Amino acid sequence: MNNSADFTPKDDDVFGRIANRYDILCDLFSLGIHRFWKRRVACIIGNAPWQNLLDVASGTGDIVYRILQQRQFSSATDNLHHIIVSDISVQMLDKAKEKMTNYSANTSFMPLDAENMIQIESASQDVVSISLGLKICDRHKALQEAYRVLKAEGRLVVLEASNIPINWIHKLYLGYMSVVMPLIGWLATGGDSSAYQYLLKGVKDFPSAEALAQEMKDIGFGEVNFERLSFGIVAIHMARKL
Ligand SMILES: C[S@@+](CC[C@H](N)C(=O)[O-])C[C@H]1O[C@@H](n2cnc3c(N)ncnc32)[C@H](O)[C@@H]1O
């Protein structure tokens, strides 16, 4: 299994339990910096040509919300774009729906397992995005599914934890996260820090940006490239189904 967090959603509904607090916890852990990462992802997707976008492991819908805020997609009369917001947790999806009530015209919300999206037709999507979700899925299966549902020439956009290229700074960062993540998670959830134990393990064991790029190539993606953000704490990988 290529699941760096060892998370099995069928056994433990941790994300459902923290759905109400997820947004505030993101701000706490990243000191608000996740907003900048997600804005960048939304900008990359917003500037690409597409009609059908599938966002996988959407959580409370931050990525799509930012895309919809861009003027060209915000009109209720926009029939050109169709967006699917999806997550394995229905509680997370409910929060996403709340956030996007003004944009529901061209957006659907679907409970989907990133590893097996049987409800999505093969070769039906122009863009598939997954933000901060790949580390808690079986990434090989999730990437294969993304490949399957993309049209030829379709694009994959992945925001995920990565490696700071200077090794000792990376180790220092992981040490800091090992203390802060479970502690804030425990305090903010009233003693249920399990989601943050999974996420921490996912961050620690996730492959380097170069290794993830190679995994994408091995699945069949082409034009694979990535940009590091915040010194490499995260990276955005972009690839095309050739
Ligand atoms: C760390 S959150 C990221 C949420 C959001 N994309 C963001 O950037 O804030 C991870 C999300 O992945 C979802 N998830 C976990 N395993 C999944 C799976 N197999 N399929 C789909 N979603 C999954 C969780 O329910 C959670 O909402």
PDB file of C-alpha atoms and ligand atoms in Angstrom:
ATOM      1  CA  MET A   1       0.000   0.000   0.000  1.00  0.00           C
ATOM      2  CA  ASN A   2       1.261   3.508  -0.912  1.00  0.00           C
ATOM      3  CA  ASN A   3      -0.585   5.248   1.909  1.00  0.00           C
ATOM      4  CA  SER A   4       2.002   7.248   3.822  1.00  0.00           C
ATOM      5  CA  ALA A   5      -0.441   8.100   6.637  1.00  0.00           C
ATOM      6  CA  ASP A   6      -1.687   4.507   7.182  1.00  0.00           C
ATOM      7  CA  PHE A   7      -5.205   5.983   7.166  1.00  0.00           C
ATOM      8  CA  THR A   8      -8.186   3.730   6.416  1.00  0.00           C
ATOM      9  CA  PRO A   9     -11.295   5.939   6.214  1.00  0.00           C
ATOM     10  CA  LYS A  10     -13.627   2.931   6.353  1.00  0.00           C
ATOM     11  CA  ASP A  11     -12.260   2.113   9.849  1.00  0.00           C
ATOM     12  CA  ASP A  12     -12.063   5.603  11.295  1.00  0.00           C
ATOM     13  CA  ASP A  13     -14.207   8.642  10.392  1.00  0.00           C
ATOM     14  CA  VAL A  14     -11.714  11.154  11.788  1.00  0.00           C
ATOM     15  CA  PHE A  15     -12.296  13.776   9.126  1.00  0.00           C
ATOM     16  CA  GLY A  16     -16.030  13.578   9.682  1.00  0.00           C
ATOM     17  CA  ARG A  17     -15.428  14.236  13.374  1.00  0.00           C
ATOM     18  CA  ILE A  18     -13.313  17.342  12.795  1.00  0.00           C
ATOM     19  CA  ALA A  19     -15.224  18.751   9.777  1.00  0.00           C
ATOM     20  CA  ASN A  20     -16.654  21.678  11.783  1.00  0.00           C
ATOM     21  CA  ARG A  21     -13.219  22.725  12.993  1.00  0.00           C
ATOM     22  CA  TYR A  22     -11.152  21.813   9.929  1.00  0.00           C
ATOM     23  CA  ASP A  23     -10.826  25.336   8.488  1.00  0.00           C
ATOM     24  CA  ILE A  24      -9.718  26.932  11.726  1.00  0.00           C
ATOM     25  CA  LEU A  25      -7.281  24.088  12.373  1.00  0.00           C
ATOM     26  CA  CYS A  26      -5.697  24.626   8.938  1.00  0.00           C
ATOM     27  CA  ASP A  27      -5.101  28.262   9.879  1.00  0.00           C
ATOM     28  CA  LEU A  28      -3.619  27.282  13.226  1.00  0.00           C
ATOM     29  CA  PHE A  29      -1.226  24.627  11.922  1.00  0.00           C
ATOM     30  CA  SER A  30       0.055  26.573   8.964  1.00  0.00           C
ATOM     31  CA  LEU A  31      -0.167  30.023  10.578  1.00  0.00           C
ATOM     32  CA  GLY A  32      -2.498  30.906   7.705  1.00  0.00           C
ATOM     33  CA  ILE A  33       0.051  30.006   5.016  1.00  0.00           C
ATOM     34  CA  HIS A  34      -2.210  27.269   3.552  1.00  0.00           C
ATOM     35  CA  ARG A  35      -4.326  30.127   2.161  1.00  0.00           C
ATOM     36  CA  PHE A  36      -1.416  31.235   0.008  1.00  0.00           C
ATOM     37  CA  TRP A  37      -0.757  27.641  -1.202  1.00  0.00           C
ATOM     38  CA  LYS A  38      -4.403  27.124  -2.098  1.00  0.00           C
ATOM     39  CA  ARG A  39      -4.667  30.503  -3.829  1.00  0.00           C
ATOM     40  CA  ARG A  40      -1.730  29.476  -6.007  1.00  0.00           C
ATOM     41  CA  VAL A  41      -3.406  26.148  -6.893  1.00  0.00           C
ATOM     42  CA  ALA A  42      -6.667  27.956  -7.701  1.00  0.00           C
ATOM     43  CA  CYS A  43      -4.748  30.391  -9.874  1.00  0.00           C
ATOM     44  CA  ILE A  44      -3.040  27.565 -11.822  1.00  0.00           C
ATOM     45  CA  ILE A  45      -6.394  25.845 -12.422  1.00  0.00           C
ATOM     46  CA  GLY A  46      -8.241  29.086 -13.089  1.00  0.00           C
ATOM     47  CA  ASN A  47      -5.742  30.030 -15.801  1.00  0.00           C
ATOM     48  CA  ALA A  48      -5.963  26.653 -17.563  1.00  0.00           C
ATOM     49  CA  PRO A  49      -8.582  25.954 -20.251  1.00  0.00           C
ATOM     50  CA  TRP A  50     -11.170  23.434 -19.031  1.00  0.00           C
ATOM     51  CA  GLN A  51     -14.852  22.653 -18.932  1.00  0.00           C
ATOM     52  CA  ASN A  52     -14.950  19.785 -16.433  1.00  0.00           C
ATOM     53  CA  LEU A  53     -13.045  19.908 -13.182  1.00  0.00           C
ATOM     54  CA  LEU A  54     -13.023  17.169 -10.556  1.00  0.00           C
ATOM     55  CA  ASP A  55     -11.583  18.121  -7.177  1.00  0.00           C
ATOM     56  CA  VAL A  56     -10.812  15.000  -5.141  1.00  0.00           C
ATOM     57  CA  ALA A  57     -10.567  14.833  -1.320  1.00  0.00           C
ATOM     58  CA  SER A  58     -11.969  18.371  -1.345  1.00  0.00           C
ATOM     59  CA  GLY A  59     -12.535  18.578   2.394  1.00  0.00           C
ATOM     60  CA  THR A  60     -14.417  21.794   3.066  1.00  0.00           C
ATOM     61  CA  GLY A  61     -13.912  22.812  -0.572  1.00  0.00           C
ATOM     62  CA  ASP A  62     -11.164  25.403  -0.188  1.00  0.00           C
ATOM     63  CA  ILE A  63      -9.669  24.915  -3.647  1.00  0.00           C
ATOM     64  CA  VAL A  64     -12.940  25.056  -5.580  1.00  0.00           C
ATOM     65  CA  TYR A  65     -14.186  27.934  -3.442  1.00  0.00           C
ATOM     66  CA  ARG A  66     -11.153  29.958  -4.477  1.00  0.00           C
ATOM     67  CA  ILE A  67     -11.572  29.015  -8.139  1.00  0.00           C
ATOM     68  CA  LEU A  68     -15.221  30.062  -8.045  1.00  0.00           C
ATOM     69  CA  GLN A  69     -14.314  33.365  -6.488  1.00  0.00           C
ATOM     70  CA  GLN A  70     -12.398  34.216  -9.634  1.00  0.00           C
ATOM     71  CA  ARG A  71     -14.714  36.358 -11.703  1.00  0.00           C
ATOM     72  CA  GLN A  72     -14.917  34.266 -14.835  1.00  0.00           C
ATOM     73  CA  PHE A  73     -16.519  31.304 -13.019  1.00  0.00           C
ATOM     74  CA  SER A  74     -18.734  33.137 -10.583  1.00  0.00           C
ATOM     75  CA  SER A  75     -21.806  33.820 -12.704  1.00  0.00           C
ATOM     76  CA  ALA A  76     -24.895  31.699 -12.029  1.00  0.00           C
ATOM     77  CA  THR A  77     -25.487  31.712 -15.798  1.00  0.00           C
ATOM     78  CA  ASP A  78     -22.120  30.108 -16.549  1.00  0.00           C
ATOM     79  CA  ASN A  79     -22.952  26.890 -18.397  1.00  0.00           C
ATOM     80  CA  LEU A  80     -19.449  26.401 -19.714  1.00  0.00           C
ATOM     81  CA  HIS A  81     -17.847  25.002 -16.606  1.00  0.00           C
ATOM     82  CA  HIS A  82     -18.892  22.052 -14.522  1.00  0.00           C
ATOM     83  CA  ILE A  83     -17.151  21.311 -11.257  1.00  0.00           C
ATOM     84  CA  ILE A  84     -17.387  18.255  -9.010  1.00  0.00           C
ATOM     85  CA  VAL A  85     -16.438  18.752  -5.370  1.00  0.00           C
ATOM     86  CA  SER A  86     -15.841  15.335  -3.789  1.00  0.00           C
ATOM     87  CA  ASP A  87     -14.695  13.728  -0.577  1.00  0.00           C
ATOM     88  CA  ILE A  88     -15.055  10.421   1.205  1.00  0.00           C
ATOM     89  CA  SER A  89     -16.500  12.232   4.236  1.00  0.00           C
ATOM     90  CA  VAL A  90     -20.083  13.473   3.854  1.00  0.00           C
ATOM     91  CA  GLN A  91     -19.581  15.818   6.816  1.00  0.00           C
ATOM     92  CA  MET A  92     -16.710  17.499   4.983  1.00  0.00           C
ATOM     93  CA  LEU A  93     -18.864  17.746   1.853  1.00  0.00           C
ATOM     94  CA  ASP A  94     -21.677  19.352   3.858  1.00  0.00           C
ATOM     95  CA  LYS A  95     -19.255  22.039   5.010  1.00  0.00           C
ATOM     96  CA  ALA A  96     -18.128  22.550   1.391  1.00  0.00           C
ATOM     97  CA  LYS A  97     -21.765  22.954   0.294  1.00  0.00           C
ATOM     98  CA  GLU A  98     -22.361  25.579   2.977  1.00  0.00           C
ATOM     99  CA  LYS A  99     -19.311  27.493   1.794  1.00  0.00           C
ATOM    100  CA  MET A 100     -20.454  27.493  -1.835  1.00  0.00           C
ATOM    101  CA  THR A 101     -24.205  28.133  -1.582  1.00  0.00           C
ATOM    102  CA  ASN A 102     -23.890  31.131  -3.922  1.00  0.00           C
ATOM    103  CA  TYR A 103     -22.133  29.095  -6.615  1.00  0.00           C
ATOM    104  CA  SER A 104     -24.221  25.941  -6.761  1.00  0.00           C
ATOM    105  CA  ALA A 105     -25.302  26.464 -10.416  1.00  0.00           C
ATOM    106  CA  ASN A 106     -22.279  24.784 -11.956  1.00  0.00           C
ATOM    107  CA  THR A 107     -21.061  22.727  -9.009  1.00  0.00           C
ATOM    108  CA  SER A 108     -22.010  19.221  -7.849  1.00  0.00           C
ATOM    109  CA  PHE A 109     -21.052  17.582  -4.584  1.00  0.00           C
ATOM    110  CA  MET A 110     -20.313  13.864  -4.619  1.00  0.00           C
ATOM    111  CA  PRO A 111     -19.117  11.423  -1.970  1.00  0.00           C
ATOM    112  CA  LEU A 112     -16.214   9.732  -3.775  1.00  0.00           C
ATOM    113  CA  ASP A 113     -13.366   7.497  -2.729  1.00  0.00           C
ATOM    114  CA  ALA A 114     -10.251   8.823  -4.453  1.00  0.00           C
ATOM    115  CA  GLU A 115      -8.982   5.271  -4.799  1.00  0.00           C
ATOM    116  CA  ASN A 116     -12.016   3.975  -6.674  1.00  0.00           C
ATOM    117  CA  MET A 117     -14.223   6.630  -8.289  1.00  0.00           C
ATOM    118  CA  ILE A 118     -16.658   4.259 -10.014  1.00  0.00           C
ATOM    119  CA  GLN A 119     -19.254   7.027 -10.330  1.00  0.00           C
ATOM    120  CA  ILE A 120     -16.964   9.009 -12.661  1.00  0.00           C
ATOM    121  CA  GLU A 121     -16.751   7.970 -16.291  1.00  0.00           C
ATOM    122  CA  SER A 122     -13.350   7.271 -17.797  1.00  0.00           C
ATOM    123  CA  ALA A 123     -11.906  10.098 -19.911  1.00  0.00           C
ATOM    124  CA  SER A 124     -14.535  12.593 -18.761  1.00  0.00           C
ATOM    125  CA  GLN A 125     -12.556  15.309 -16.946  1.00  0.00           C
ATOM    126  CA  ASP A 126     -10.313  18.097 -18.239  1.00  0.00           C
ATOM    127  CA  VAL A 127      -8.705  18.732 -14.850  1.00  0.00           C
ATOM    128  CA  VAL A 128      -8.394  16.593 -11.715  1.00  0.00           C
ATOM    129  CA  SER A 129      -7.069  18.282  -8.594  1.00  0.00           C
ATOM    130  CA  ILE A 130      -6.207  16.936  -5.185  1.00  0.00           C
ATOM    131  CA  SER A 131      -4.972  19.147  -2.416  1.00  0.00           C
ATOM    132  CA  LEU A 132      -3.432  17.844   0.809  1.00  0.00           C
ATOM    133  CA  GLY A 133      -5.296  14.565   0.322  1.00  0.00           C
ATOM    134  CA  LEU A 134      -2.825  12.353  -1.514  1.00  0.00           C
ATOM    135  CA  LYS A 135      -0.788  11.616   1.609  1.00  0.00           C
ATOM    136  CA  ILE A 136      -3.770  10.013   3.330  1.00  0.00           C
ATOM    137  CA  CYS A 137      -4.897   7.891   0.375  1.00  0.00           C
ATOM    138  CA  ASP A 138      -3.235   4.991  -1.344  1.00  0.00           C
ATOM    139  CA  ARG A 139      -1.499   7.382  -3.699  1.00  0.00           C
ATOM    140  CA  HIS A 140      -0.799   4.853  -6.411  1.00  0.00           C
ATOM    141  CA  LYS A 141      -4.488   3.964  -6.658  1.00  0.00           C
ATOM    142  CA  ALA A 142      -5.563   7.636  -6.402  1.00  0.00           C
ATOM    143  CA  LEU A 143      -3.137   8.671  -9.156  1.00  0.00           C
ATOM    144  CA  GLN A 144      -4.266   5.780 -11.354  1.00  0.00           C
ATOM    145  CA  GLU A 145      -7.888   6.812 -10.854  1.00  0.00           C
ATOM    146  CA  ALA A 146      -7.036  10.416 -11.716  1.00  0.00           C
ATOM    147  CA  TYR A 147      -5.364   9.139 -14.884  1.00  0.00           C
ATOM    148  CA  ARG A 148      -8.402   7.021 -15.782  1.00  0.00           C
ATOM    149  CA  VAL A 149     -10.986   9.809 -15.427  1.00  0.00           C
ATOM    150  CA  LEU A 150      -8.915  12.443 -17.245  1.00  0.00           C
ATOM    151  CA  LYS A 151      -9.480  13.060 -20.933  1.00  0.00           C
ATOM    152  CA  ALA A 152      -6.459  12.763 -23.216  1.00  0.00           C
ATOM    153  CA  GLU A 153      -4.429  15.978 -22.713  1.00  0.00           C
ATOM    154  CA  GLY A 154      -6.243  16.503 -19.398  1.00  0.00           C
ATOM    155  CA  ARG A 155      -4.298  17.951 -16.492  1.00  0.00           C
ATOM    156  CA  LEU A 156      -3.581  16.738 -12.982  1.00  0.00           C
ATOM    157  CA  VAL A 157      -2.809  19.312 -10.274  1.00  0.00           C
ATOM    158  CA  VAL A 158      -1.627  18.077  -6.867  1.00  0.00           C
ATOM    159  CA  LEU A 159      -0.811  20.173  -3.809  1.00  0.00           C
ATOM    160  CA  GLU A 160       0.928  18.084  -1.182  1.00  0.00           C
ATOM    161  CA  ALA A 161       3.494  18.006   1.598  1.00  0.00           C
ATOM    162  CA  SER A 162       7.014  17.831   0.231  1.00  0.00           C
ATOM    163  CA  ASN A 163      10.686  18.000   1.162  1.00  0.00           C
ATOM    164  CA  ILE A 164      12.701  21.083   2.007  1.00  0.00           C
ATOM    165  CA  PRO A 165      15.782  20.504  -0.184  1.00  0.00           C
ATOM    166  CA  ILE A 166      18.206  21.472   2.633  1.00  0.00           C
ATOM    167  CA  ASN A 167      18.190  18.283   4.688  1.00  0.00           C
ATOM    168  CA  TRP A 168      18.887  19.685   8.172  1.00  0.00           C
ATOM    169  CA  ILE A 169      16.157  22.348   7.788  1.00  0.00           C
ATOM    170  CA  HIS A 170      13.750  19.618   6.671  1.00  0.00           C
ATOM    171  CA  LYS A 171      14.585  17.577   9.779  1.00  0.00           C
ATOM    172  CA  LEU A 172      14.138  20.652  11.975  1.00  0.00           C
ATOM    173  CA  TYR A 173      10.748  21.327  10.380  1.00  0.00           C
ATOM    174  CA  LEU A 174       9.629  17.699  10.926  1.00  0.00           C
ATOM    175  CA  GLY A 175      10.770  17.895  14.555  1.00  0.00           C
ATOM    176  CA  TYR A 176       8.753  21.062  15.062  1.00  0.00           C
ATOM    177  CA  MET A 177       5.681  19.510  13.392  1.00  0.00           C
ATOM    178  CA  SER A 178       6.013  16.351  15.504  1.00  0.00           C
ATOM    179  CA  VAL A 179       5.517  18.432  18.625  1.00  0.00           C
ATOM    180  CA  VAL A 180       3.119  21.106  17.424  1.00  0.00           C
ATOM    181  CA  MET A 181       0.732  19.097  15.239  1.00  0.00           C
ATOM    182  CA  PRO A 182      -0.449  16.500  17.782  1.00  0.00           C
ATOM    183  CA  LEU A 183      -0.483  19.121  20.560  1.00  0.00           C
ATOM    184  CA  ILE A 184      -2.647  21.688  18.735  1.00  0.00           C
ATOM    185  CA  GLY A 185      -4.754  18.851  17.285  1.00  0.00           C
ATOM    186  CA  TRP A 186      -5.326  17.460  20.772  1.00  0.00           C
ATOM    187  CA  LEU A 187      -6.136  20.852  22.310  1.00  0.00           C
ATOM    188  CA  ALA A 188      -8.376  22.020  19.465  1.00  0.00           C
ATOM    189  CA  THR A 189     -10.394  18.820  19.248  1.00  0.00           C
ATOM    190  CA  GLY A 190     -10.822  18.291  22.963  1.00  0.00           C
ATOM    191  CA  GLY A 191      -8.570  15.253  23.097  1.00  0.00           C
ATOM    192  CA  ASP A 192      -9.134  13.626  19.668  1.00  0.00           C
ATOM    193  CA  SER A 193      -5.866  14.207  17.853  1.00  0.00           C
ATOM    194  CA  SER A 194      -6.101  11.088  15.666  1.00  0.00           C
ATOM    195  CA  ALA A 195      -6.557  13.027  12.391  1.00  0.00           C
ATOM    196  CA  TYR A 196      -3.357  14.896  13.119  1.00  0.00           C
ATOM    197  CA  GLN A 197      -1.447  11.730  13.941  1.00  0.00           C
ATOM    198  CA  TYR A 198      -2.408  10.434  10.487  1.00  0.00           C
ATOM    199  CA  LEU A 199      -1.530  13.728   8.822  1.00  0.00           C
ATOM    200  CA  LEU A 200       1.806  13.928  10.640  1.00  0.00           C
ATOM    201  CA  LYS A 201       2.730  10.414   9.587  1.00  0.00           C
ATOM    202  CA  GLY A 202       1.613  11.296   6.069  1.00  0.00           C
ATOM    203  CA  VAL A 203       3.870  14.374   6.018  1.00  0.00           C
ATOM    204  CA  LYS A 204       6.879  12.432   7.390  1.00  0.00           C
ATOM    205  CA  ASP A 205       6.610   9.485   5.027  1.00  0.00           C
ATOM    206  CA  PHE A 206       5.543  11.292   1.859  1.00  0.00           C
ATOM    207  CA  PRO A 207       8.008  11.018  -1.038  1.00  0.00           C
ATOM    208  CA  SER A 208      10.194  13.906  -2.155  1.00  0.00           C
ATOM    209  CA  ALA A 209       8.937  16.163  -4.950  1.00  0.00           C
ATOM    210  CA  GLU A 210      11.259  14.396  -7.387  1.00  0.00           C
ATOM    211  CA  ALA A 211      10.088  10.932  -6.314  1.00  0.00           C
ATOM    212  CA  LEU A 212       6.415  11.892  -6.599  1.00  0.00           C
ATOM    213  CA  ALA A 213       7.067  13.278 -10.079  1.00  0.00           C
ATOM    214  CA  GLN A 214       8.637   9.916 -11.018  1.00  0.00           C
ATOM    215  CA  GLU A 215       5.609   8.028  -9.619  1.00  0.00           C
ATOM    216  CA  MET A 216       3.374  10.140 -11.858  1.00  0.00           C
ATOM    217  CA  LYS A 217       5.544   9.381 -14.894  1.00  0.00           C
ATOM    218  CA  ASP A 218       5.469   5.660 -14.038  1.00  0.00           C
ATOM    219  CA  ILE A 219       1.666   5.761 -14.150  1.00  0.00           C
ATOM    220  CA  GLY A 220       1.790   7.285 -17.625  1.00  0.00           C
ATOM    221  CA  PHE A 221       1.564  11.029 -17.020  1.00  0.00           C
ATOM    222  CA  GLY A 222       3.698  13.284 -19.165  1.00  0.00           C
ATOM    223  CA  GLU A 223       4.841  16.909 -18.933  1.00  0.00           C
ATOM    224  CA  VAL A 224       5.299  16.353 -15.190  1.00  0.00           C
ATOM    225  CA  ASN A 225       6.699  19.324 -13.332  1.00  0.00           C
ATOM    226  CA  PHE A 226       6.458  20.831  -9.904  1.00  0.00           C
ATOM    227  CA  GLU A 227       6.943  24.052  -8.023  1.00  0.00           C
ATOM    228  CA  ARG A 228       7.990  24.183  -4.391  1.00  0.00           C
ATOM    229  CA  LEU A 229       6.214  26.621  -2.101  1.00  0.00           C
ATOM    230  CA  SER A 230       7.379  27.906   1.296  1.00  0.00           C
ATOM    231  CA  PHE A 231      10.934  26.546   0.792  1.00  0.00           C
ATOM    232  CA  GLY A 232       9.570  23.092  -0.093  1.00  0.00           C
ATOM    233  CA  ILE A 233       7.198  22.513   2.835  1.00  0.00           C
ATOM    234  CA  VAL A 234       4.695  21.773   0.086  1.00  0.00           C
ATOM    235  CA  ALA A 235       4.890  21.395  -3.678  1.00  0.00           C
ATOM    236  CA  ILE A 236       2.399  21.707  -6.492  1.00  0.00           C
ATOM    237  CA  HIS A 237       2.815  18.959  -9.094  1.00  0.00           C
ATOM    238  CA  MET A 238       1.326  19.402 -12.532  1.00  0.00           C
ATOM    239  CA  ALA A 239       1.068  16.658 -15.126  1.00  0.00           C
ATOM    240  CA  ARG A 240      -0.757  15.855 -18.321  1.00  0.00           C
ATOM    241  CA  LYS A 241      -2.417  12.651 -19.503  1.00  0.00           C
ATOM    242  CA  LEU A 242      -0.711  11.950 -22.791  1.00  0.00           C
TER     243      LEU A 242
HETATM  244  C1  LIG B   1      -6.208  17.157   4.873  1.00  0.00           C
HETATM  245  S1  LIG B   1      -7.818  17.134   4.210  1.00  0.00           S
HETATM  246  C2  LIG B   1      -7.630  18.148   2.743  1.00  0.00           C
HETATM  247  C3  LIG B   1      -8.908  18.864   2.381  1.00  0.00           C
HETATM  248  C4  LIG B   1      -8.824  19.919   1.303  1.00  0.00           C
HETATM  249  N1  LIG B   1      -8.528  19.349   0.007  1.00  0.00           N
HETATM  250  C5  LIG B   1      -7.860  21.015   1.631  1.00  0.00           C
HETATM  251  O1  LIG B   1      -6.950  21.271   0.830  1.00  0.00           O
HETATM  252  O2  LIG B   1      -8.016  21.645   2.670  1.00  0.00           O
HETATM  253  C6  LIG B   1      -7.931  15.528   3.543  1.00  0.00           C
HETATM  254  C7  LIG B   1      -9.316  15.145   3.054  1.00  0.00           C
HETATM  255  O3  LIG B   1      -9.213  13.906   2.358  1.00  0.00           O
HETATM  256  C8  LIG B   1     -10.387  13.149   2.618  1.00  0.00           C
HETATM  257  N2  LIG B   1     -10.096  11.743   2.308  1.00  0.00           N
HETATM  258  C9  LIG B   1      -9.364  10.859   3.017  1.00  0.00           C
HETATM  259  N3  LIG B   1      -9.296   9.677   2.379  1.00  0.00           N
HETATM  260  C10 LIG B   1     -10.002   9.826   1.229  1.00  0.00           C
HETATM  261  C11 LIG B   1     -10.304   8.964   0.140  1.00  0.00           C
HETATM  262  N4  LIG B   1      -9.856   7.704   0.090  1.00  0.00           N
HETATM  263  N5  LIG B   1     -11.055   9.462  -0.865  1.00  0.00           N
HETATM  264  C12 LIG B   1     -11.512  10.725  -0.850  1.00  0.00           C
HETATM  265  N6  LIG B   1     -11.274  11.594   0.164  1.00  0.00           N
HETATM  266  C13 LIG B   1     -10.511  11.152   1.185  1.00  0.00           C
HETATM  267  C14 LIG B   1     -10.705  13.449   4.068  1.00  0.00           C
HETATM  268  O4  LIG B   1     -12.049  13.166   4.366  1.00  0.00           O
HETATM  269  C15 LIG B   1     -10.351  14.937   4.146  1.00  0.00           C
HETATM  270  O5  LIG B   1     -11.465  15.743   3.876  1.00  0.00           O
END
